[in-house]
Coordinates of C-alpha atoms in Angstrom, one line a residue:
M1378 CA -79.7 67.7 -44.3
K1379 CA -78.1 66.4 -47.5
T1380 CA -79.6 63.4 -49.3
T1381 CA -76.5 61.4 -48.6
E1382 CA -76.7 62.2 -44.9
I1383 CA -80.4 61.1 -44.8
N1384 CA -79.6 57.8 -46.5
D1385 CA -76.6 57.2 -44.1
V1386 CA -79.1 57.0 -41.2
F1387 CA -80.9 54.1 -42.7
Y1388 CA -77.8 51.8 -42.9
V1389 CA -77.3 49.2 -40.2
R1390 CA -74.3 50.1 -38.0
Y1391 CA -72.4 47.3 -36.3
K1392 CA -70.9 48.4 -33.0
K1393 CA -69.5 47.3 -29.7
V1394 CA -69.6 48.9 -26.3
A1395 CA -67.8 48.1 -23.1
I1396 CA -70.0 47.1 -20.1
G1397 CA -67.6 46.6 -17.3
S1398 CA -65.0 44.1 -18.4
I1399 CA -66.9 42.7 -21.4
E1400 CA -67.9 44.0 -24.8
I1401 CA -71.5 43.9 -26.0
F1402 CA -72.0 43.8 -29.8
Y1403 CA -75.1 45.4 -31.2
R1404 CA -76.7 46.3 -34.4
E1405 CA -78.1 49.8 -34.7
A1406 CA -80.1 51.6 -37.4
G1407 CA -82.2 54.7 -37.8
D1408 CA -82.1 58.2 -36.4
P1409 CA -81.3 58.3 -32.7
K1410 CA -83.8 61.2 -32.4
K1411 CA -86.6 58.9 -33.5
P1412 CA -88.6 56.6 -31.1
S1413 CA -86.4 53.8 -29.8
I1414 CA -87.0 50.1 -30.2
L1415 CA -84.8 47.8 -28.2
L1416 CA -84.8 44.3 -29.7
L1417 CA -84.1 41.5 -27.3
H1418 CA -83.3 38.1 -28.9
G1419 CA -84.0 34.5 -27.9
F1420 CA -82.4 31.1 -28.0
P1421 CA -80.6 29.9 -30.0
S1422 CA -80.2 33.1 -31.9
S1423 CA -78.7 36.5 -31.5
S1424 CA -79.3 40.0 -32.9
H1425 CA -79.0 38.3 -36.3
M1426 CA -82.7 37.3 -35.9
F1427 CA -83.7 41.0 -36.3
R1428 CA -81.6 41.7 -39.4
N1429 CA -84.5 42.1 -41.8
L1430 CA -86.9 43.9 -39.3
I1431 CA -84.2 46.5 -38.6
E1432 CA -83.9 47.4 -42.3
Q1433 CA -87.7 47.4 -42.7
L1434 CA -88.2 49.9 -39.8
S1435 CA -85.1 52.1 -39.9
S1436 CA -86.6 54.9 -41.8
D1437 CA -89.0 55.8 -38.9
Y1438 CA -87.4 54.4 -35.7
F1439 CA -84.1 54.1 -33.9
L1440 CA -83.5 50.3 -33.6
I1441 CA -80.9 48.7 -31.2
A1442 CA -80.4 45.0 -31.1
P1443 CA -77.7 43.7 -28.7
D1444 CA -76.2 40.2 -28.3
Y1445 CA -76.2 39.0 -24.7
P1446 CA -72.9 37.8 -23.2
G1447 CA -72.1 34.4 -24.5
F1448 CA -74.2 35.0 -27.7
G1449 CA -73.4 36.2 -31.2
Y1450 CA -70.5 38.6 -31.4
S1451 CA -70.5 39.7 -27.7
S1452 CA -67.8 38.7 -25.2
C1453 CA -67.9 35.1 -23.9
P1454 CA -66.2 35.3 -20.5
D1455 CA -65.2 32.1 -18.8
P1456 CA -68.1 30.8 -16.6
A1457 CA -65.6 30.3 -13.8
G1458 CA -65.5 34.0 -13.4
F1459 CA -68.8 35.1 -14.9
D1460 CA -72.4 34.5 -13.7
Y1461 CA -74.4 33.2 -16.6
S1462 CA -77.9 33.6 -15.2
F1463 CA -80.9 35.4 -16.3
D1464 CA -80.6 37.9 -13.5
H1465 CA -77.1 38.8 -14.6
L1466 CA -78.0 39.0 -18.3
A1467 CA -80.7 41.4 -17.3
D1468 CA -78.3 43.4 -15.2
I1469 CA -75.9 43.6 -18.2
M1470 CA -78.7 44.7 -20.6
E1471 CA -79.8 47.4 -18.1
Q1472 CA -76.3 48.8 -18.0
F1473 CA -76.3 48.6 -21.8
I1474 CA -79.5 50.7 -21.9
D1475 CA -78.0 53.3 -19.5
T1476 CA -74.7 53.4 -21.3
L1477 CA -76.5 54.2 -24.6
K1478 CA -78.7 56.6 -22.7
L1479 CA -81.9 55.0 -24.1
H1480 CA -85.3 56.2 -22.7
D1481 CA -89.0 56.0 -23.7
I1482 CA -88.2 52.6 -25.1
T1483 CA -90.4 50.1 -27.0
F1484 CA -89.2 46.8 -25.7
Y1485 CA -89.4 44.0 -28.3
M1486 CA -89.0 40.6 -26.6
Q1487 CA -88.7 37.1 -28.1
D1488 CA -88.1 33.9 -26.2
Y1489 CA -85.1 34.6 -23.8
G1490 CA -85.8 38.3 -24.4
G1491 CA -88.9 37.9 -22.2
P1492 CA -87.2 37.0 -18.9
V1493 CA -84.4 39.4 -19.7
G1494 CA -86.6 42.3 -20.6
F1495 CA -89.3 41.7 -17.9
R1496 CA -86.6 41.8 -15.2
I1497 CA -85.6 45.2 -16.5
I1498 CA -89.0 46.8 -16.9
T1499 CA -90.3 45.6 -13.6
K1500 CA -87.3 47.2 -12.0
R1501 CA -87.3 50.3 -14.2
P1502 CA -90.9 50.9 -15.4
E1503 CA -90.0 54.5 -16.3
L1504 CA -88.0 53.2 -19.3
V1505 CA -91.0 51.7 -21.0
S1506 CA -93.0 53.5 -23.8
S1507 CA -94.6 50.3 -25.0
I1508 CA -94.0 46.5 -25.4
I1509 CA -94.0 44.2 -28.3
I1510 CA -94.1 40.5 -27.6
Q1511 CA -93.1 37.7 -30.0
N1512 CA -93.4 34.2 -28.6
A1513 CA -92.1 35.3 -25.2
N1514 CA -94.0 33.7 -22.3
V1515 CA -94.8 34.8 -18.8
F1516 CA -97.7 32.5 -18.0
L1517 CA -97.7 28.8 -17.0
E1518 CA -100.4 28.0 -19.5
G1519 CA -98.1 29.2 -22.3
L1520 CA -95.5 26.4 -21.7
G1521 CA -95.7 24.0 -24.7
P1522 CA -94.9 20.3 -25.2
H1523 CA -91.2 21.0 -25.7
V1524 CA -90.8 22.8 -22.4
Q1525 CA -92.9 20.2 -20.6
K1526 CA -90.7 17.4 -22.0
I1527 CA -87.6 19.2 -20.5
A1528 CA -89.4 19.7 -17.2
A1529 CA -90.4 16.0 -17.1
L1530 CA -86.8 14.9 -17.6
T1531 CA -85.7 17.3 -14.8
D1532 CA -88.4 16.1 -12.4
A1533 CA -87.5 12.4 -13.1
Q1534 CA -83.8 13.3 -12.5
D1535 CA -83.1 11.7 -15.9
F1536 CA -79.9 13.8 -16.3
A1537 CA -78.6 11.7 -19.2
G1538 CA -81.9 12.2 -21.1
L1539 CA -81.9 15.9 -20.2
D1540 CA -78.3 16.4 -21.4
A1541 CA -79.1 14.6 -24.7
A1542 CA -82.2 16.8 -25.3
I1543 CA -80.2 20.0 -24.7
E1544 CA -77.3 18.8 -26.8
H1545 CA -79.7 18.1 -29.6
M1546 CA -81.1 21.6 -29.4
M1547 CA -77.6 22.9 -30.2
T1548 CA -76.9 20.7 -33.2
L1549 CA -77.6 22.0 -36.7
D1550 CA -80.7 19.7 -37.0
G1551 CA -82.0 20.7 -33.6
I1552 CA -81.6 24.4 -34.4
K1553 CA -83.2 24.0 -37.8
E1554 CA -86.2 22.3 -36.1
Q1555 CA -86.8 25.3 -33.9
Y1556 CA -86.9 27.5 -37.0
V1557 CA -89.0 25.3 -39.3
S1558 CA -91.3 23.4 -36.8
G1559 CA -94.9 24.8 -37.0
T1560 CA -94.3 26.9 -40.1
L1561 CA -96.9 27.1 -42.9
H1562 CA -94.3 28.3 -45.4
P1563 CA -91.0 26.5 -44.6
D1564 CA -89.5 27.7 -47.9
R1565 CA -89.5 31.3 -46.4
I1566 CA -87.1 30.2 -43.7
S1567 CA -83.6 31.3 -44.7
P1568 CA -80.9 28.7 -44.1
D1569 CA -78.7 31.7 -43.1
S1570 CA -80.7 31.8 -39.8
Y1571 CA -80.0 28.3 -38.4
Y1572 CA -76.6 28.0 -40.0
M1573 CA -75.5 31.3 -38.4
D1574 CA -76.7 30.1 -34.9
H1575 CA -75.0 26.8 -35.4
L1576 CA -71.8 28.5 -36.4
F1577 CA -71.8 30.5 -33.2
F1578 CA -72.4 27.4 -31.0
E1579 CA -69.4 25.7 -32.6
E1580 CA -67.1 28.3 -31.0
P1581 CA -65.2 27.0 -28.0
G1582 CA -67.1 27.2 -24.7
K1583 CA -70.4 28.4 -26.3
K1584 CA -72.3 25.1 -25.7
A1585 CA -71.2 25.0 -22.0
I1586 CA -72.5 28.5 -21.5
Q1587 CA -75.9 27.5 -23.0
K1588 CA -76.1 24.5 -20.7
I1589 CA -75.6 26.8 -17.7
L1590 CA -78.4 29.1 -18.8
F1591 CA -80.7 26.1 -19.4
A1592 CA -80.0 25.0 -15.8
N1593 CA -81.0 28.5 -14.7
Y1594 CA -84.1 28.8 -16.8
G1595 CA -86.3 27.6 -13.9
S1596 CA -85.5 30.8 -12.1
N1597 CA -88.0 32.5 -14.4
F1598 CA -91.1 30.6 -13.4
P1599 CA -91.3 32.0 -9.8
K1600 CA -91.1 35.5 -11.3
Y1601 CA -94.2 35.1 -13.5
P1602 CA -96.6 36.5 -10.9
Q1603 CA -94.4 39.6 -10.4
W1604 CA -94.3 40.2 -14.2
Q1605 CA -98.0 39.6 -14.4
S1606 CA -98.5 42.1 -11.6
Y1607 CA -96.5 44.7 -13.5
L1608 CA -98.7 44.3 -16.5
R1609 CA -101.9 44.5 -14.4
E1610 CA -100.7 47.6 -12.5
H1611 CA -99.0 49.6 -15.3
Q1612 CA -101.1 48.6 -18.3
P1613 CA -98.4 49.3 -20.8
P1614 CA -99.5 49.5 -24.5
M1615 CA -98.7 46.0 -25.9
L1616 CA -98.6 44.5 -29.4
I1617 CA -98.4 40.7 -29.5
T1618 CA -97.4 38.9 -32.7
W1619 CA -97.1 35.1 -32.1
G1620 CA -96.6 31.9 -34.1
K1621 CA -99.5 29.8 -32.7
N1622 CA -97.9 26.5 -33.8
D1623 CA -94.8 27.0 -31.6
N1624 CA -94.2 23.8 -29.6
I1625 CA -92.1 25.8 -27.1
F1626 CA -94.6 28.6 -26.4
P1627 CA -97.9 27.9 -28.2
G1628 CA -100.7 30.4 -28.9
S1629 CA -102.2 30.0 -25.5
G1630 CA -99.3 32.0 -24.1
A1631 CA -100.3 34.9 -26.3
L1632 CA -103.9 34.9 -25.3
A1633 CA -103.0 34.7 -21.6
Y1634 CA -101.7 38.3 -21.7
K1635 CA -105.3 39.4 -22.2
K1636 CA -106.1 38.4 -18.6
E1637 CA -103.9 41.2 -17.4
L1638 CA -104.0 43.5 -20.4
P1639 CA -107.5 43.5 -21.9
D1640 CA -106.5 46.2 -24.4
A1641 CA -103.5 44.3 -25.7
E1642 CA -103.4 43.9 -29.5
V1643 CA -103.0 40.2 -30.3
H1644 CA -102.2 38.7 -33.7
L1645 CA -101.8 34.9 -34.0
F1646 CA -100.0 33.7 -37.1
D1647 CA -100.0 30.2 -38.6
G1648 CA -96.4 29.9 -37.9
G1649 CA -93.7 28.8 -35.4
H1650 CA -91.2 30.0 -32.9
F1651 CA -89.3 32.4 -35.2
L1652 CA -92.1 34.3 -36.7
L1653 CA -90.0 37.0 -38.3
E1654 CA -88.4 34.5 -40.6
E1655 CA -91.8 33.6 -42.1
Y1656 CA -94.0 36.7 -41.6
G1657 CA -91.4 39.5 -41.2
I1658 CA -93.1 41.9 -43.6
Q1659 CA -96.5 41.6 -41.9
V1660 CA -95.0 42.0 -38.5
A1661 CA -93.2 45.2 -39.5
Q1662 CA -96.5 46.6 -40.8
L1663 CA -98.2 45.8 -37.5
I1664 CA -95.4 47.4 -35.6
R1665 CA -95.7 50.6 -37.7
S1666 CA -99.5 50.7 -37.2
F1667 CA -99.3 50.0 -33.5
L1668 CA -96.6 52.6 -32.8
N1669 CA -98.3 55.2 -35.0
R1670 CA -101.5 54.8 -33.0
Q1671 CA -99.5 55.2 -29.7
D1672 CA -97.9 58.4 -31.1
M1673 CA -101.3 59.8 -32.1
L1674 CA -102.8 58.9 -28.7
Y1675 CA -100.0 60.6 -26.7
S1676 CA -99.7 63.7 -29.0
K1677 CA -103.3 64.7 -28.3

């Protein structure tokens, strides 16, 4: 292979693929023959949150980061004719996986990526090579003050207060809070992150879609026991990197995984919800080390 061809593989490629009647945008980098890492983003972000990690790992792995429908550069079909639920997002992402013919996947899940990814892997455990968790919760004890506040407003049927809280989360100030809150090094948080998210939310119809998904978020809690059972029965190799000061999913959510996966590798950082913005270099190093050990283990 020529030097220019080798270098070409490392560049990020920006693509779209048709899944039914919609287009899914995704970022891709690395050699497709290398081990695959599927990067599933959270709220209020998109595949943009993985932009630096993709470049840091592309020399050794094949990285794929899609935007869900209604997020980033993917299609935003009218809610009148499209089911914006976590069940349906997972169905679309499963079709995305099959369309790209991905297998033996390391699932990287952050925030919304948790309920999307766990729906897929409990249905299709044969797809899983290993799991990387970043502030993605599947335990009730991992629900932080922010989630509890939203739940209290819902229980009190304070719909005006609930709507105001959700609206604030989609303002520039509200999005910035989610990136900066709990960080030890706020000067490491690139303004590109929260300005990009805000820019997407200002597009027509985007905020209405997010409100529908917020209303559906409660569908995840009854599935926690099922996802915990998957972990207990399958014992997938797992790396957990977590910002322990996250007021959405605090460090207790990371430690809870050890109940079902005693061998899970847990790293708590003095950071917030969007760990990659503050500790991206360290997380990339941990991922390399973790996946190298898995490769050595299974090559024996």
